[in-house]
mmCIF file of C-alpha atoms in Angstrom:
data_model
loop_
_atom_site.group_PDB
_atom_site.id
_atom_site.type_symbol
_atom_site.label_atom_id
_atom_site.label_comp_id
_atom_site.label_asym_id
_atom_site.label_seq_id
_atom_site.Cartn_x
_atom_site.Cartn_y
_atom_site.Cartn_z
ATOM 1 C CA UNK A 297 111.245 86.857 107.247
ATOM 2 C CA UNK A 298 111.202 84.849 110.623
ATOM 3 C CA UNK A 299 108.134 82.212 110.507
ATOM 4 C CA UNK A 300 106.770 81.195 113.514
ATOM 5 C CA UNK A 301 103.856 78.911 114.334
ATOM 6 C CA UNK A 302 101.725 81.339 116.449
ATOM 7 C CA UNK A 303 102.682 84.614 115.031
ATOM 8 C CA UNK A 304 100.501 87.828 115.926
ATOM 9 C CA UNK A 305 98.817 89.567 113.045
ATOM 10 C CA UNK A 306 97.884 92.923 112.044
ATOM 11 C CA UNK A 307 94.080 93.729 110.846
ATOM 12 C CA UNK A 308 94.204 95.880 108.266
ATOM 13 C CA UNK A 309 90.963 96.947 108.179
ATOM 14 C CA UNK A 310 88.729 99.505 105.900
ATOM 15 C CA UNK A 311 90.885 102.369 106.326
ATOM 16 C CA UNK A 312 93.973 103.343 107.234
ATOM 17 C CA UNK A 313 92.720 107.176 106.947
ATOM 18 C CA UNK A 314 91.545 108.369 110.906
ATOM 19 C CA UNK A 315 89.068 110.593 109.618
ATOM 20 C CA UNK A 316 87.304 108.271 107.009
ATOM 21 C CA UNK A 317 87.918 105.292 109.430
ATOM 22 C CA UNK A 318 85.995 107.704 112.284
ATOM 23 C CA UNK A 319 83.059 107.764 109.132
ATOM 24 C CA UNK A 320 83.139 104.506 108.230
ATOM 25 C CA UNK A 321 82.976 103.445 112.379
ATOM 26 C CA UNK A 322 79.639 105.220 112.639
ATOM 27 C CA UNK A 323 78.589 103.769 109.254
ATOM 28 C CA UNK A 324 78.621 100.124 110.491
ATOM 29 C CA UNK A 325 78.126 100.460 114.409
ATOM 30 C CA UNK A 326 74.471 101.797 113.084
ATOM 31 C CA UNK A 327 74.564 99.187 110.645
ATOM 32 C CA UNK A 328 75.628 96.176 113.541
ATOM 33 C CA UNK A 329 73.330 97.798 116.212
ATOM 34 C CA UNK A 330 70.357 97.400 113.348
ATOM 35 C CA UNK A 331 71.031 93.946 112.531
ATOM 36 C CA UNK A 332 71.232 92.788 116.203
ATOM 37 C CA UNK A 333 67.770 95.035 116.820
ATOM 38 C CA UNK A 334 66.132 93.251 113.630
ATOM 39 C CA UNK A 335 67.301 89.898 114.437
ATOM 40 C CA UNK A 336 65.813 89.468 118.259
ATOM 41 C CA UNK A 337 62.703 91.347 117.573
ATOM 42 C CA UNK A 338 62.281 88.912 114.807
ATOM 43 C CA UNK A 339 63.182 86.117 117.396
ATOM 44 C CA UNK A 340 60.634 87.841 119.731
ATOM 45 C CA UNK A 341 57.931 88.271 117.559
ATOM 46 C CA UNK A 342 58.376 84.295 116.143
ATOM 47 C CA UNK A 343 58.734 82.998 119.626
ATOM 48 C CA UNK A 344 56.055 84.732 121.509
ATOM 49 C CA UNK A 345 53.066 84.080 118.081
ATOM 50 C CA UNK A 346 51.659 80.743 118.833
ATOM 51 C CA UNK A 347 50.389 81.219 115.596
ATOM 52 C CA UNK A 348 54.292 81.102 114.019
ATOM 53 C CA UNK A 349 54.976 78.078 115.609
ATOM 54 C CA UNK A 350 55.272 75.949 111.873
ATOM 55 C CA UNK A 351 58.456 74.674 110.153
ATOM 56 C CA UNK A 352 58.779 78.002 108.164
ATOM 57 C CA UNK A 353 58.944 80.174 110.951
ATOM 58 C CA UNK A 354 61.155 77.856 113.183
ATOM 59 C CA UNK A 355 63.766 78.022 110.104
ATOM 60 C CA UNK A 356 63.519 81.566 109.955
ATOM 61 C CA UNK A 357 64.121 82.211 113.823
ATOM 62 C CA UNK A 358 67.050 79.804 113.101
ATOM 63 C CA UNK A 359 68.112 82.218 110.302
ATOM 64 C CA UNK A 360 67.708 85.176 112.598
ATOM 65 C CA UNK A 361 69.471 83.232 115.468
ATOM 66 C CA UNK A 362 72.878 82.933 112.875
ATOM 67 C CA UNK A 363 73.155 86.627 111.744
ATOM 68 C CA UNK A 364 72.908 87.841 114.816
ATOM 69 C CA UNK A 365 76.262 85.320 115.764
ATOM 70 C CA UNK A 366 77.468 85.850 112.370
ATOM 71 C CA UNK A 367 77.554 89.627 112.629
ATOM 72 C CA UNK A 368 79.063 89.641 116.380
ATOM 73 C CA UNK A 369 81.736 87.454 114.942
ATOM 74 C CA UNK A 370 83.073 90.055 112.999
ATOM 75 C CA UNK A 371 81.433 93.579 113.419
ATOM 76 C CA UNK A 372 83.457 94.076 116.432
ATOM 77 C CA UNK A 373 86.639 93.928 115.482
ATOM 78 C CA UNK A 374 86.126 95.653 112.769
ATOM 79 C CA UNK A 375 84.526 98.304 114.357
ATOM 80 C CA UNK A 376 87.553 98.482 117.387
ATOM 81 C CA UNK A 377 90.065 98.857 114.196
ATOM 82 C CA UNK A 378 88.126 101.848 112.840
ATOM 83 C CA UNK A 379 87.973 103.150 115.635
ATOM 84 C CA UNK A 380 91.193 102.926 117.179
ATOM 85 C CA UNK A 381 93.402 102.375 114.269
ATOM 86 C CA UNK A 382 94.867 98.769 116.170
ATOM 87 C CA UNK A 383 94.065 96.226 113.847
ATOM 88 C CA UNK A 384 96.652 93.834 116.084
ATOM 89 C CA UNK A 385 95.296 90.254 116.449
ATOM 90 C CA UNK A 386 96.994 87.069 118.266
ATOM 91 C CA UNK A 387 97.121 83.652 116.583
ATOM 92 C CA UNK A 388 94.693 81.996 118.728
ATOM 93 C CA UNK A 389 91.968 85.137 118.589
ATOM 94 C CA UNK A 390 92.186 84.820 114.897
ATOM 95 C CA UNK A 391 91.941 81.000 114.623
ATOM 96 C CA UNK A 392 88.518 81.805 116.977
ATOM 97 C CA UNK A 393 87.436 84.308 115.056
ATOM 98 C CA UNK A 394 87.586 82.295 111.770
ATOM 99 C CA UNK A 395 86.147 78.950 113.717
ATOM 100 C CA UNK A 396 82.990 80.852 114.457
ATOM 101 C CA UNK A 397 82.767 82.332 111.021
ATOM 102 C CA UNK A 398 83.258 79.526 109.204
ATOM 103 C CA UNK A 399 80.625 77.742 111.286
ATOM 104 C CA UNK A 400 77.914 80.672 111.128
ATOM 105 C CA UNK A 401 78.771 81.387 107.544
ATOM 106 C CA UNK A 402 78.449 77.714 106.547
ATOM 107 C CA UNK A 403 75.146 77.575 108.592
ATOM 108 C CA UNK A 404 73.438 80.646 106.756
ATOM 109 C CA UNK A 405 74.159 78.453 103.487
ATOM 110 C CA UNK A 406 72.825 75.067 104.800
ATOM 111 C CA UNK A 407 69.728 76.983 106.202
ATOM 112 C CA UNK A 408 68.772 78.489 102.923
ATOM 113 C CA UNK A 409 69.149 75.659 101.158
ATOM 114 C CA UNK A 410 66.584 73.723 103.956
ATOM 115 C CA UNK A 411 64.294 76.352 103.741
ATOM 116 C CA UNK A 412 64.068 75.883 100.185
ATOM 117 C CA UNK A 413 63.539 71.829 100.915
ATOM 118 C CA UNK A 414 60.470 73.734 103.376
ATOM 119 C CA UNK A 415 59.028 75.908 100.268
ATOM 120 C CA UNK A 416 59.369 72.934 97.941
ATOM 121 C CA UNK A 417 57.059 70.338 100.410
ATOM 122 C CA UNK A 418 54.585 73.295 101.281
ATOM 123 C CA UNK A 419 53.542 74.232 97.722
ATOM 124 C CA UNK A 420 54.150 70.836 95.817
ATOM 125 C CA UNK A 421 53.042 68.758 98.293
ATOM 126 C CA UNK A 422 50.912 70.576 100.851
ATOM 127 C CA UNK A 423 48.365 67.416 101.489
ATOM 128 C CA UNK A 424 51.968 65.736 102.861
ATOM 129 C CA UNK A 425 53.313 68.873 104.226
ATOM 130 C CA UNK A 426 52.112 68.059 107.840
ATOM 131 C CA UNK A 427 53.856 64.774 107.785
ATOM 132 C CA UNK A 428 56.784 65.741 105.594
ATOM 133 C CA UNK A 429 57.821 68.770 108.034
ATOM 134 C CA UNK A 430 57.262 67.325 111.661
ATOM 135 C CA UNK A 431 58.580 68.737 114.438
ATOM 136 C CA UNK A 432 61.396 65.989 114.670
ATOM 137 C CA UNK A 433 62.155 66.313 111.008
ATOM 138 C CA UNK A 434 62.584 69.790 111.147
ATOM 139 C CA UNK A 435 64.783 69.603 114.346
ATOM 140 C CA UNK A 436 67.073 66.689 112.543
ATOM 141 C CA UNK A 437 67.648 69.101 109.811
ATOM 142 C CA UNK A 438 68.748 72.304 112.113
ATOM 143 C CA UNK A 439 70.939 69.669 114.124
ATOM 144 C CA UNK A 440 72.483 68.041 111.548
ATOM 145 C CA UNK A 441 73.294 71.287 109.887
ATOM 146 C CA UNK A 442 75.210 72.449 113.006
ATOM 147 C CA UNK A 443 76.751 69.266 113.413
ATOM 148 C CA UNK A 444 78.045 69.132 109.823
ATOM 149 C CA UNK A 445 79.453 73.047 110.124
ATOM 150 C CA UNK A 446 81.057 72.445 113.745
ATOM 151 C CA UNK A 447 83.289 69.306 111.896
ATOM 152 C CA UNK A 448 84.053 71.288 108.856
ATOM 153 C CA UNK A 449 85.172 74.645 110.400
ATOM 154 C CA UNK A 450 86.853 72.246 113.093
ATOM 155 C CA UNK A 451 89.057 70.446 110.387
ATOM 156 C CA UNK A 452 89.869 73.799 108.948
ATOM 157 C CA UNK A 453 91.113 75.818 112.048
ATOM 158 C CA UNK A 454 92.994 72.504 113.621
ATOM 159 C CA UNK A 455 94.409 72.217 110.012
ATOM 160 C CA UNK A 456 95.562 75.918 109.844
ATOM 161 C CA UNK A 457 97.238 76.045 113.495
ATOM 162 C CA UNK A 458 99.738 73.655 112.141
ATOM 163 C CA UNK A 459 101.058 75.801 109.444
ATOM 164 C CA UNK A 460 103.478 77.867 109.946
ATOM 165 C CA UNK A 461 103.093 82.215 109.434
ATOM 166 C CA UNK A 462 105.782 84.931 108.725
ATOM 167 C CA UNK A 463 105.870 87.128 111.795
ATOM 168 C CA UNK A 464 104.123 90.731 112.235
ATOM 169 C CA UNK A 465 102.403 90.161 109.046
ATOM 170 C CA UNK A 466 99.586 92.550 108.007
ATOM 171 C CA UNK A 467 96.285 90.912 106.541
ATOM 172 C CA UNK A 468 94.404 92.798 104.130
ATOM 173 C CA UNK A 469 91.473 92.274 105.549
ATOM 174 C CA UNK A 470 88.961 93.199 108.408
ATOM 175 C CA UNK A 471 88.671 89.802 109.710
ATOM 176 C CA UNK A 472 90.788 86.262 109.825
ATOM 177 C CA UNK A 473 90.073 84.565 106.956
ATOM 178 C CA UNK A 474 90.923 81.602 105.318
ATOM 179 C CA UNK A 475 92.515 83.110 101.665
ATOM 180 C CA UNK A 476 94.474 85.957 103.280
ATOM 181 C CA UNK A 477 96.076 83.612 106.189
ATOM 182 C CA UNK A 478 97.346 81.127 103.442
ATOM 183 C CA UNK A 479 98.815 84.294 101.958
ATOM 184 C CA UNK A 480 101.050 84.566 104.856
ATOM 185 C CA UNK A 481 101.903 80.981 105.895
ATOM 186 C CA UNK A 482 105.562 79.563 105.221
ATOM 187 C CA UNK A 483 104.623 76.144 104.871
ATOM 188 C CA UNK A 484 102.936 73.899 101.969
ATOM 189 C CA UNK A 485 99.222 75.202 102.073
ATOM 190 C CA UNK A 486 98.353 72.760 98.957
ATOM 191 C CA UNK A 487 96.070 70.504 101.442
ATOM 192 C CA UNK A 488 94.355 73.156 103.152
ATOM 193 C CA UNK A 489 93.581 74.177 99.756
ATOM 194 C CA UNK A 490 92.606 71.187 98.551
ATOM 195 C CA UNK A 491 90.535 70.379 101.484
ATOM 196 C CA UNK A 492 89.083 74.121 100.976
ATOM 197 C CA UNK A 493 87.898 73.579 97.566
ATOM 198 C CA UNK A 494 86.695 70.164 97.858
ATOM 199 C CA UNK A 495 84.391 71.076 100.798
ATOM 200 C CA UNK A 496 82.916 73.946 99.550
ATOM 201 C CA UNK A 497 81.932 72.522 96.733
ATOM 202 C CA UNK A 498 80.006 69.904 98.351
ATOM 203 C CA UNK A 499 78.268 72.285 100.823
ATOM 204 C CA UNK A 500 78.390 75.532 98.980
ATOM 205 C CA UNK A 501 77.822 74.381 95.605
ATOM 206 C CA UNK A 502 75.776 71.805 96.907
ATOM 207 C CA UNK A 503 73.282 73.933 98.591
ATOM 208 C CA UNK A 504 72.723 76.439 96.117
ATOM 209 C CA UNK A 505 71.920 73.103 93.570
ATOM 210 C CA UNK A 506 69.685 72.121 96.147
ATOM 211 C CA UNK A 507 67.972 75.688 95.671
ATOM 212 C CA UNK A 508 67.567 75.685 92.663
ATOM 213 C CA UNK A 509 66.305 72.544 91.781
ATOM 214 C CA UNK A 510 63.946 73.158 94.638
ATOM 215 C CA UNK A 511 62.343 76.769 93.537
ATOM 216 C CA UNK A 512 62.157 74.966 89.806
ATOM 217 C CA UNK A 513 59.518 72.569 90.968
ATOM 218 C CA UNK A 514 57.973 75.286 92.723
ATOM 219 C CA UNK A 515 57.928 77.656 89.726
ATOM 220 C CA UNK A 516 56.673 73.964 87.446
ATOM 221 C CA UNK A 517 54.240 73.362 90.276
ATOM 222 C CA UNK A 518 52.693 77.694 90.172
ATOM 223 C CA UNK A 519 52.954 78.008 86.698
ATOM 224 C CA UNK A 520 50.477 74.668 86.527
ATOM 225 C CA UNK A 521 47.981 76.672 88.705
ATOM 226 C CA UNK A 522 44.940 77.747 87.114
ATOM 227 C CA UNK A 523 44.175 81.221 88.663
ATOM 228 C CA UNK A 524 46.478 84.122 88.986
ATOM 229 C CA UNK A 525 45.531 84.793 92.716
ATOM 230 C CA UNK A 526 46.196 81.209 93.303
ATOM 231 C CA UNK A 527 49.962 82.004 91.784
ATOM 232 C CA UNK A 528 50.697 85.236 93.230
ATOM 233 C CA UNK A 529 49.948 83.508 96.899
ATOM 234 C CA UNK A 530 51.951 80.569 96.553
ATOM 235 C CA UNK A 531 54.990 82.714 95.255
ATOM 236 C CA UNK A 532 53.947 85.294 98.099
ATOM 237 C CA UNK A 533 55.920 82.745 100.582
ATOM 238 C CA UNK A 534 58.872 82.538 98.591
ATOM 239 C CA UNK A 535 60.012 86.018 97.587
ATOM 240 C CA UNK A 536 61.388 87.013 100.908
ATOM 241 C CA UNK A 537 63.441 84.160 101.097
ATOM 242 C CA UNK A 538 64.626 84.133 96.912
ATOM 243 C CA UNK A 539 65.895 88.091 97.340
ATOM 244 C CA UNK A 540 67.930 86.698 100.476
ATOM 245 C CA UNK A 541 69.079 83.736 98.664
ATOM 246 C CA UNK A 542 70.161 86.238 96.211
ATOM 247 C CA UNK A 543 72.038 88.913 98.146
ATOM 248 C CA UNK A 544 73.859 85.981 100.102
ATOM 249 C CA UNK A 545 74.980 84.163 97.413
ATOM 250 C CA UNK A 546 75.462 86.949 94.673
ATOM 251 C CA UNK A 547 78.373 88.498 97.440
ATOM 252 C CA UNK A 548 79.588 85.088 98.306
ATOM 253 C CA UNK A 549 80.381 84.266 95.091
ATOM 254 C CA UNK A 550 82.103 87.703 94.322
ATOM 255 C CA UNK A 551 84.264 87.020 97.359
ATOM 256 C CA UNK A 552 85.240 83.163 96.989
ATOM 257 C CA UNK A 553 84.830 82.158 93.381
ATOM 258 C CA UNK A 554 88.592 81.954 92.862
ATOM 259 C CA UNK A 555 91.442 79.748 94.636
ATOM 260 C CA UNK A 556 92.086 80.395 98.176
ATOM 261 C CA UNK A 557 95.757 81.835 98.049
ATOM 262 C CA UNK A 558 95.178 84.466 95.054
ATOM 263 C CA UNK A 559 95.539 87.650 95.884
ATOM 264 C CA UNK A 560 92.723 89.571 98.110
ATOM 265 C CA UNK A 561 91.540 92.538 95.985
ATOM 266 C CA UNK A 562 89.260 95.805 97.285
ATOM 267 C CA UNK A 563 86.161 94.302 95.541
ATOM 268 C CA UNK A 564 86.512 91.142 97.488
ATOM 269 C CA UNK A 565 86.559 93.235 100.636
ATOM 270 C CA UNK A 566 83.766 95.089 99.577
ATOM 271 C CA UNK A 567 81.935 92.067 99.048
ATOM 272 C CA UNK A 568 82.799 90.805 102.241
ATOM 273 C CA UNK A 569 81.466 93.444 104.353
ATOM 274 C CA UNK A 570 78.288 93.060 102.130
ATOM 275 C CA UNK A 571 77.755 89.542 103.063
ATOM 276 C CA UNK A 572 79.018 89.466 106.447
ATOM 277 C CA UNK A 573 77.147 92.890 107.977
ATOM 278 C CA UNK A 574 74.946 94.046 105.304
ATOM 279 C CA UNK A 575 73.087 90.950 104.237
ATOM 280 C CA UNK A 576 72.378 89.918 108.134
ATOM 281 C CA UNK A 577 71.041 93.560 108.713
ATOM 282 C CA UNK A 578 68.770 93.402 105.716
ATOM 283 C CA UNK A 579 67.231 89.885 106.075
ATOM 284 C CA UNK A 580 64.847 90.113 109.222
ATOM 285 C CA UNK A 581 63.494 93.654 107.243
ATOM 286 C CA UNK A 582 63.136 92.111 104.325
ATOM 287 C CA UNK A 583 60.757 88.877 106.008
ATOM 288 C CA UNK A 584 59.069 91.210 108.354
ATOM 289 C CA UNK A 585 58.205 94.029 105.798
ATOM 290 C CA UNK A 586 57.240 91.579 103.014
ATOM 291 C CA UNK A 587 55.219 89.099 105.788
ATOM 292 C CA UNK A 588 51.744 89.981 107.178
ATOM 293 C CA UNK A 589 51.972 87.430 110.362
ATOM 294 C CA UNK A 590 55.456 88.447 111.153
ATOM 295 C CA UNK A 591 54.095 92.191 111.164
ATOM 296 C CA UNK A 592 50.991 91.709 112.954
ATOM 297 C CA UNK A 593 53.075 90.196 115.418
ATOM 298 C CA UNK A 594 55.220 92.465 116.001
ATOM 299 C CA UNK A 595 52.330 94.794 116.211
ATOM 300 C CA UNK A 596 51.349 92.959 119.404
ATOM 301 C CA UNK A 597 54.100 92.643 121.202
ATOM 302 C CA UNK A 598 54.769 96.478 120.745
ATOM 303 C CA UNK A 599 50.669 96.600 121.578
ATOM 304 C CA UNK A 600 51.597 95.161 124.680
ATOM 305 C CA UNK A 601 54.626 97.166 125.861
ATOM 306 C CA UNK A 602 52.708 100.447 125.476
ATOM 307 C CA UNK A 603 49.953 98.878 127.583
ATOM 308 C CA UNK A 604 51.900 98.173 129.928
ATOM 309 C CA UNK A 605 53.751 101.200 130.395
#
């Protein structure tokens, strides 16, 4: 095959069958168009309650803020290859679309992980909490995450435009990612790989250490509490976020926990669109539903609206 350094590629999508690709299209456009409702009225609802104006709720809105750009990274595309069956993709649209989901990906990972840091000073140190959590703290943290993500996903995509690919090559896949591109490049991939592994483990692994070793002084810190009402409402903060951490990670893992350049399998796909469209639809539900100030909220606001009208 002729190998070229800014080859166009071919999306393969979901499925290559028109009628269950016409399915699957509605499927997920009612699936992306609930995410991106769930995500601003959870913006809405956190920016317009004076009364959600605390280091939890500014996370959260930052969590909301990142699947609604991780979604639109991909969800598009995807749905325009349903759709249309033209899965065609140039180099430098694909090297975009990874930048962005490499950055938005690595930021719902660093964002859990803080918010954990968040659940960790609120219930085993709330006398501190106030001046643990300040403002300027809390903006440091969201900053530095982006920073951090921006380099990283940088270093990867400047990294992979100087490898070369085998022409008109089809990627299993319904986005540009990094395991199926390395599957198609001609030239030495072993430091991309490298690189890959090594920086995953120190943010990926990293962060979900930093969870854990966070919600076990939290669970140390409950299970020293005297009264069972006194238990149930400290944990009552930290459920919402533990059944995200565990749908995000839980389909991360099932899609990454092997070397980049293996072979991309169906599950892994799967997987993929759980963690990439399902997961971002499912977390503002799952903090609104499961969160009386977050509902009484958005009570108001909707209060307000009919008033209006």
């Amino acid at each position: 095959m002729n190998c070229s350094q800014a080859p166009g590629f071919i999306l393969l999508g979901l499925s290559r069958d028109s009628e269950k690709g016409h399915l699957l299209f509605s499927i997920f456009l009612a699936l992306y168009l609930l995410g991106i409702l769930g995500n601003l009225l959870l913006l809405l609802a956190i920016c317009a309650d004076v009364h959600l104006h605390t280091p939890m709720y500014f996370f959260l809105s930052q969590l909301s803020l990142m699947d609604l750009c991780f979604i639109t990274t991909t969800a598009p595309k995807m749905l325009q290859t349903l759709w249309t069956g033209d899965g065609s993709i140039s180099f430098s649209g694909c090297l975009i679309q990874f930048y962005f989901f490499a950055v938005f990906a690595d930021m719902d990972n660093l964002l859990l992980a803080v918010m954990a840091i968040d659940r960790y000073a609120a219930i085993c140190h709330p006398l501190l909490y106030p001046l643990l959590m300040t403002p300027h703290r809390c903006g440091v943290l969201v900053s530095g995450s982006w920073g951090v993500t921006n380099c990283l996903s940088l270093t990867h995509t400047l990294l992979l435009s100087q490898l070369y690919f085998h022409t008109n090559q089809e990627i299993p896949h319904f986005f540009c990612d990094f395991g199926p591109l390395l599957l198609l490049s001609c030239s030495d991939t072993h430091l991309n790989e490298i690189l890959m592994i090594v920086l995953v483990g120190i943010l990926g692994i990293g962060s979900f250490l930093c969870i854990v070793s966070s919600y076990s002084c939290i669970f140390y810190a409950v299970a020293r509490v005297p009264s069972a009402q006194g238990k149930r409402k400290a944990l009552s903060t930290c459920s919402s976020h533990l059944s995200v951490v565990l749908l995000f990670y839980s389909t991360v893992f099932a899609a990454y926990l092997k070397p980049p350049s293996s072979s991309h399998s169906s599950g892994e796909v799967v997987a993929a669109v759980m963690y990439t469209l399902v997961t971002p639809t499912l977390n503002p539900f799952i903090y609104s539903l499961r969160n009386r100030d977050v509902k009484s909220s958005l009570r108001r606001i909707l209060n307000m609206e009919k008033s209006q009208n």
